Amino acid sequence: MPDHPTDHAALLQWVRESADLCQPSDIHWCDGSDAEYQTAVQTMVDAGTARRLNPDKRPNSILVWSDPADVARVEDRTFICSTTRRGAGPTNNWADPEEIRPLLTDLFRGCMRGRTLYVIPYSMGPIGSPISRIGVEITDSPYVVANMHLMTRVGNAVLEELGGDGTFVRGVHSIGYPLVTDDGKRREDVPWPCDPANRYICHFPATREIMSYGSGYGGNALLGKKCHALRIASAQAREEGWLAEHMLIMKLTSPEGRAKYIAAAFPSACGKTNLAMMKPTLPGWKVETIGDDIAWLKFGSDGRLRGINPEAGFFGVAPGTSWESNPNAMATLEKNCIFTNSALTDDGDVWWEGMTPEPPKHLTEWHGQDWFDDDLHHEVAAHANARFTAPAAQCPCIADEWDDPEGVPIDAILFGGRRATHVPLVREARNWTHGVFLGAVMSSEKTAAASGNVGEVRRDPMAMLPFCGYHIADYFQHWLDMGRRGGADERTWGNMPRVFSVNWFRRGADGQFLWPGFGENIRVLKWVFERCDDEAEVGDTAVALIPPPGAIDTAGLDISQETMRELLAIAPPAWKRAVRSIEAYFATLGPQMPEPLREELEQLKARVDAL
Ligand code: GTP
Ligand code: SPV
Ligand code: MN
């Protein structure tokens, strides 16, 4: 075996330069084999990073606890390093590439001393698909190696596809904890090495590069996911005329056997995984999963928008996942998984809040401390952003076509946030421009998926606020342009998917969710499905097309017509406030806000003022 399995000169040179800078003691080219996965796991077990779960309970699975300072994406440490500040736009942190590169070079110098540098060639999407893209991540984290194995397609097949001169996204990642310090002293390793005080998650869209330093967690470190498949890919997609979106894709089959594919953009921890795998409560309906977090959408030769799931696994929110709420996820998690920041049971299994109605009497919580189910200990046992990593292929409801290189034709797009007030259960856009408007003005309560104040409402357009790699107003314009290319105008959808907005999270006066959610969401999907065929009742309101309360099938569901009315209500005072808030928001996005969206706002304002 040669010590590098490729003759791609640019790749070899970049790996050599990275190694010269980071000074690892060893270089390992990942081949994607199971033996390699097992070695990465053993390395983590030996280092105290991971513990094996009881093989009788969770075969071939591990539990990892992170440093308490490194538990989620860090949006305030995430930068779009476009050549100009305008390129990053008002919603991204911008760093001048000329200034940040020397700073990063200093941080990366010697950062892998005493560690192995892993080279991970990966494909986002099925290898060889016209929609897929290749990346290479350099990392010093065996946790990243193991997770990338599950989340992407890794190894020699990718290098073969890349050939001698293929293009790829370059990602360099370091946890930032060398075992030999600058003054030459060795230091002990720790279970979750990281450098939380110096985190930088940097993206260079112009050169398709990512540099991530100081964090080992999730989207900060698994560079194929948010960094490549969303931030870099969104910028590339704009240039090349496609879309890289924070969306699940599901296949919905009616009792008559008709199938539609639905893509849905919800912000982090707002229900994508759950919707993608939901077990419908309405008889005869079937949901199958294509993807649960990211969708790449391109026009096919038939002129329709086709989507692939660029990932190969699920990195899902653990808390709240139960046999009751998401049985398909629970079945996916039975073996071959990585659990991060869950609690450990006394018999060597994992547990998190919401997994069972009653917690076990005793647990080891995610800091490794004893946890008792008594009044003295009310802290959660699993971190709110505890996650599972699972291979998509072992999901019982994965669709046969989930890895079809051609992708699936998208029939409908849903935009949804987590809003306690005024946003109705479901709305339909009048036309593509209005659909883009509904996506552009999305707002949602912040969740534990990113560091910051949970519950704070913020604008999160198309669920892409933390993930759009360029100016958000240009992104809106790109969405409008895609519609035009797809033949949509004020009267017809052309080849474009219909657009809807949903909100599972509206609360009543008592503070409780008004809508039962999860498998009951099929009742809303059924209406969406029928609307795509111009069936099902719909009413025109000031804020969109909305089903009359009786149009949502509530058969067998214990919900009053009063509650249904509340879920679908358009309250004039709240909407007058909402319009003012959208005006203020648009004003922050600058003069390049597309005119058609300003016009949508004017129309909305006129109609809401007339209420
Ligand atoms: P990311 O992986 O961060 O992108 O999250 P996600 O969008 O996939 O969210 P996920 O499906 O993991 O759900 C996040 C949280 O919302 C979990 O605690 C779920 O239990 C909860 N949730 C999901 N769907 C519903 C729903 O329909 N109603 C209610 N009330 N909660 C839900
Ligand atoms: C999200 O936050 O939307 C996630 C988790 O899917 S992470 O991969 O950490 O970004
Ligand atoms: Mn996500």
mmCIF file of N, CA, C and O in Angstrom, residues 86-127:
data_model
loop_
_atom_site.group_PDB
_atom_site.id
_atom_site.type_symbol
_atom_site.label_atom_id
_atom_site.label_comp_id
_atom_site.label_asym_id
_atom_site.label_seq_id
_atom_site.Cartn_x
_atom_site.Cartn_y
_atom_site.Cartn_z
ATOM 1 N N ARG A 86 -20.059 42.962 2.207
ATOM 2 C CA ARG A 86 -21.356 42.870 1.564
ATOM 3 C C ARG A 86 -21.680 41.432 1.173
ATOM 4 O O ARG A 86 -22.810 40.987 1.220
ATOM 5 N N GLY A 87 -20.640 40.693 0.766
ATOM 6 C CA GLY A 87 -20.836 39.306 0.352
ATOM 7 C C GLY A 87 -21.462 38.457 1.443
ATOM 8 O O GLY A 87 -22.275 37.575 1.171
ATOM 9 N N ALA A 88 -21.093 38.705 2.685
ATOM 10 C CA ALA A 88 -21.641 37.928 3.804
ATOM 11 C C ALA A 88 -23.015 38.451 4.215
ATOM 12 O O ALA A 88 -23.843 37.704 4.731
ATOM 13 N N GLY A 89 -23.238 39.741 3.990
ATOM 14 C CA GLY A 89 -24.539 40.323 4.285
ATOM 15 C C GLY A 89 -24.753 40.588 5.760
ATOM 16 O O GLY A 89 -23.912 40.269 6.596
ATOM 17 N N PRO A 90 -25.933 41.186 6.081
ATOM 18 C CA PRO A 90 -26.175 41.657 7.445
ATOM 19 C C PRO A 90 -26.478 40.554 8.449
ATOM 20 O O PRO A 90 -26.455 40.803 9.654
ATOM 21 N N THR A 91 -26.759 39.334 8.000
ATOM 22 C CA THR A 91 -27.160 38.295 8.954
ATOM 23 C C THR A 91 -26.013 37.359 9.326
ATOM 24 O O THR A 91 -26.178 36.481 10.157
ATOM 25 N N ASN A 92 -24.866 37.515 8.693
ATOM 26 C CA ASN A 92 -23.713 36.664 9.012
ATOM 27 C C ASN A 92 -22.628 37.465 9.718
ATOM 28 O O ASN A 92 -22.488 38.665 9.498
ATOM 29 N N ASN A 93 -21.827 36.780 10.549
ATOM 30 C CA ASN A 93 -20.588 37.381 11.003
ATOM 31 C C ASN A 93 -19.626 37.331 9.829
ATOM 32 O O ASN A 93 -19.447 36.283 9.221
ATOM 33 N N TRP A 94 -19.015 38.465 9.540
ATOM 34 C CA TRP A 94 -18.055 38.515 8.452
ATOM 35 C C TRP A 94 -16.658 38.633 9.024
ATOM 36 O O TRP A 94 -16.444 39.333 10.026
ATOM 37 N N ALA A 95 -15.715 37.954 8.406
ATOM 38 C CA ALA A 95 -14.312 38.198 8.734
ATOM 39 C C ALA A 95 -13.585 38.392 7.412
ATOM 40 O O ALA A 95 -13.817 37.654 6.451
ATOM 41 N N ASP A 96 -12.744 39.391 7.372
ATOM 42 C CA ASP A 96 -11.951 39.685 6.181
ATOM 43 C C ASP A 96 -10.936 38.557 5.987
ATOM 44 O O ASP A 96 -10.112 38.306 6.866
ATOM 45 N N PRO A 97 -10.999 37.854 4.853
ATOM 46 C CA PRO A 97 -10.078 36.729 4.657
ATOM 47 C C PRO A 97 -8.612 37.122 4.844
ATOM 48 O O PRO A 97 -7.833 36.358 5.394
ATOM 49 N N GLU A 98 -8.287 38.336 4.422
ATOM 50 C CA GLU A 98 -6.886 38.774 4.536
ATOM 51 C C GLU A 98 -6.455 38.877 5.997
ATOM 52 O O GLU A 98 -5.288 38.705 6.321
ATOM 53 N N GLU A 99 -7.436 39.197 6.869
ATOM 54 C CA GLU A 99 -7.087 39.325 8.284
ATOM 55 C C GLU A 99 -7.192 38.008 9.025
ATOM 56 O O GLU A 99 -6.406 37.726 9.937
ATOM 57 N N ILE A 100 -8.194 37.204 8.652
ATOM 58 C CA ILE A 100 -8.451 35.997 9.436
ATOM 59 C C ILE A 100 -7.463 34.887 9.082
ATOM 60 O O ILE A 100 -7.116 34.066 9.924
ATOM 61 N N ARG A 101 -6.974 34.866 7.839
ATOM 62 C CA ARG A 101 -6.073 33.762 7.455
ATOM 63 C C ARG A 101 -4.806 33.712 8.314
ATOM 64 O O ARG A 101 -4.467 32.642 8.832
ATOM 65 N N PRO A 102 -4.129 34.838 8.505
ATOM 66 C CA PRO A 102 -2.935 34.774 9.364
ATOM 67 C C PRO A 102 -3.272 34.362 10.801
ATOM 68 O O PRO A 102 -2.529 33.606 11.428
ATOM 69 N N LEU A 103 -4.425 34.831 11.282
ATOM 70 C CA LEU A 103 -4.837 34.471 12.641
ATOM 71 C C LEU A 103 -5.069 32.957 12.746
ATOM 72 O O LEU A 103 -4.636 32.296 13.695
ATOM 73 N N LEU A 104 -5.748 32.414 11.723
ATOM 74 C CA LEU A 104 -6.007 30.973 11.719
ATOM 75 C C LEU A 104 -4.708 30.190 11.579
ATOM 76 O O LEU A 104 -4.514 29.164 12.233
ATOM 77 N N THR A 105 -3.824 30.683 10.737
ATOM 78 C CA THR A 105 -2.535 30.002 10.567
ATOM 79 C C THR A 105 -1.813 29.907 11.910
ATOM 80 O O THR A 105 -1.276 28.861 12.269
ATOM 81 N N ASP A 106 -1.856 30.988 12.682
ATOM 82 C CA ASP A 106 -1.231 30.955 14.009
ATOM 83 C C ASP A 106 -1.888 29.920 14.911
ATOM 84 O O ASP A 106 -1.210 29.196 15.636
ATOM 85 N N LEU A 107 -3.224 29.874 14.882
ATOM 86 C CA LEU A 107 -3.928 28.916 15.741
ATOM 87 C C LEU A 107 -3.624 27.477 15.328
ATOM 88 O O LEU A 107 -3.454 26.603 16.172
ATOM 89 N N PHE A 108 -3.585 27.233 14.019
ATOM 90 C CA PHE A 108 -3.393 25.863 13.539
ATOM 91 C C PHE A 108 -1.929 25.403 13.645
ATOM 92 O O PHE A 108 -1.647 24.209 13.605
ATOM 93 N N ARG A 109 -1.007 26.363 13.795
ATOM 94 C CA ARG A 109 0.407 25.967 13.816
ATOM 95 C C ARG A 109 0.674 25.075 15.032
ATOM 96 O O ARG A 109 0.467 25.477 16.169
ATOM 97 N N GLY A 110 1.043 23.827 14.747
ATOM 98 C CA GLY A 110 1.388 22.888 15.821
ATOM 99 C C GLY A 110 0.184 22.336 16.577
ATOM 100 O O GLY A 110 0.351 21.649 17.589
ATOM 101 N N CYS A 111 -1.026 22.615 16.093
ATOM 102 C CA CYS A 111 -2.220 22.272 16.878
ATOM 103 C C CYS A 111 -2.495 20.769 16.950
ATOM 104 O O CYS A 111 -3.309 20.329 17.746
ATOM 105 N N MET A 112 -1.813 19.979 16.101
ATOM 106 C CA MET A 112 -2.070 18.525 16.127
ATOM 107 C C MET A 112 -0.873 17.746 16.679
ATOM 108 O O MET A 112 -0.793 16.532 16.526
ATOM 109 N N ARG A 113 0.035 18.448 17.352
ATOM 110 C CA ARG A 113 1.220 17.747 17.879
ATOM 111 C C ARG A 113 0.806 16.610 18.805
ATOM 112 O O ARG A 113 -0.045 16.785 19.670
ATOM 113 N N GLY A 114 1.410 15.460 18.573
ATOM 114 C CA GLY A 114 1.109 14.293 19.403
ATOM 115 C C GLY A 114 -0.139 13.552 18.965
ATOM 116 O O GLY A 114 -0.535 12.564 19.575
ATOM 117 N N ARG A 115 -0.807 14.057 17.915
ATOM 118 C CA ARG A 115 -2.050 13.414 17.462
ATOM 119 C C ARG A 115 -1.916 12.938 16.022
ATOM 120 O O ARG A 115 -0.989 13.315 15.308
ATOM 121 N N THR A 116 -2.915 12.145 15.613
ATOM 122 C CA THR A 116 -3.006 11.696 14.227
ATOM 123 C C THR A 116 -3.801 12.701 13.422
ATOM 124 O O THR A 116 -4.843 13.187 13.891
ATOM 125 N N LEU A 117 -3.306 13.020 12.238
ATOM 126 C CA LEU A 117 -4.084 13.818 11.291
ATOM 127 C C LEU A 117 -4.817 12.827 10.385
ATOM 128 O O LEU A 117 -4.185 12.011 9.709
ATOM 129 N N TYR A 118 -6.137 12.872 10.420
ATOM 130 C CA TYR A 118 -6.944 12.011 9.565
ATOM 131 C C TYR A 118 -7.360 12.792 8.320
ATOM 132 O O TYR A 118 -7.789 13.951 8.430
ATOM 133 N N VAL A 119 -7.254 12.153 7.173
ATOM 134 C CA VAL A 119 -7.752 12.742 5.927
ATOM 135 C C VAL A 119 -9.031 11.987 5.572
ATOM 136 O O VAL A 119 -8.996 10.775 5.353
ATOM 137 N N ILE A 120 -10.161 12.697 5.573
ATOM 138 C CA ILE A 120 -11.445 12.037 5.321
ATOM 139 C C ILE A 120 -12.009 12.496 3.977
ATOM 140 O O ILE A 120 -12.613 13.572 3.882
ATOM 141 N N PRO A 121 -11.848 11.689 2.917
ATOM 142 C CA PRO A 121 -12.507 12.025 1.654
ATOM 143 C C PRO A 121 -13.974 11.606 1.764
ATOM 144 O O PRO A 121 -14.263 10.462 2.131
ATOM 145 N N TYR A 122 -14.890 12.529 1.501
ATOM 146 C CA TYR A 122 -16.307 12.183 1.670
ATOM 147 C C TYR A 122 -17.111 12.692 0.483
ATOM 148 O O TYR A 122 -16.726 13.657 -0.184
ATOM 149 N N SER A 123 -18.230 12.027 0.238
ATOM 150 C CA SER A 123 -19.161 12.507 -0.778
ATOM 151 C C SER A 123 -20.427 12.948 -0.083
ATOM 152 O O SER A 123 -20.968 12.226 0.755
ATOM 153 N N MET A 124 -20.905 14.132 -0.409
ATOM 154 C CA MET A 124 -22.233 14.552 0.028
ATOM 155 C C MET A 124 -23.181 14.142 -1.092
ATOM 156 O O MET A 124 -23.134 14.696 -2.189
ATOM 157 N N GLY A 125 -23.995 13.150 -0.830
ATOM 158 C CA GLY A 125 -24.862 12.571 -1.843
ATOM 159 C C GLY A 125 -24.251 11.296 -2.386
ATOM 160 O O GLY A 125 -23.046 11.051 -2.212
ATOM 161 N N PRO A 126 -25.095 10.470 -3.027
ATOM 162 C CA PRO A 126 -24.616 9.202 -3.569
ATOM 163 C C PRO A 126 -23.433 9.428 -4.505
ATOM 164 O O PRO A 126 -23.458 10.349 -5.325
ATOM 165 N N ILE A 127 -22.407 8.598 -4.357
ATOM 166 C CA ILE A 127 -21.209 8.772 -5.182
ATOM 167 C C ILE A 127 -21.598 8.644 -6.648
ATOM 168 O O ILE A 127 -22.256 7.689 -7.041
#
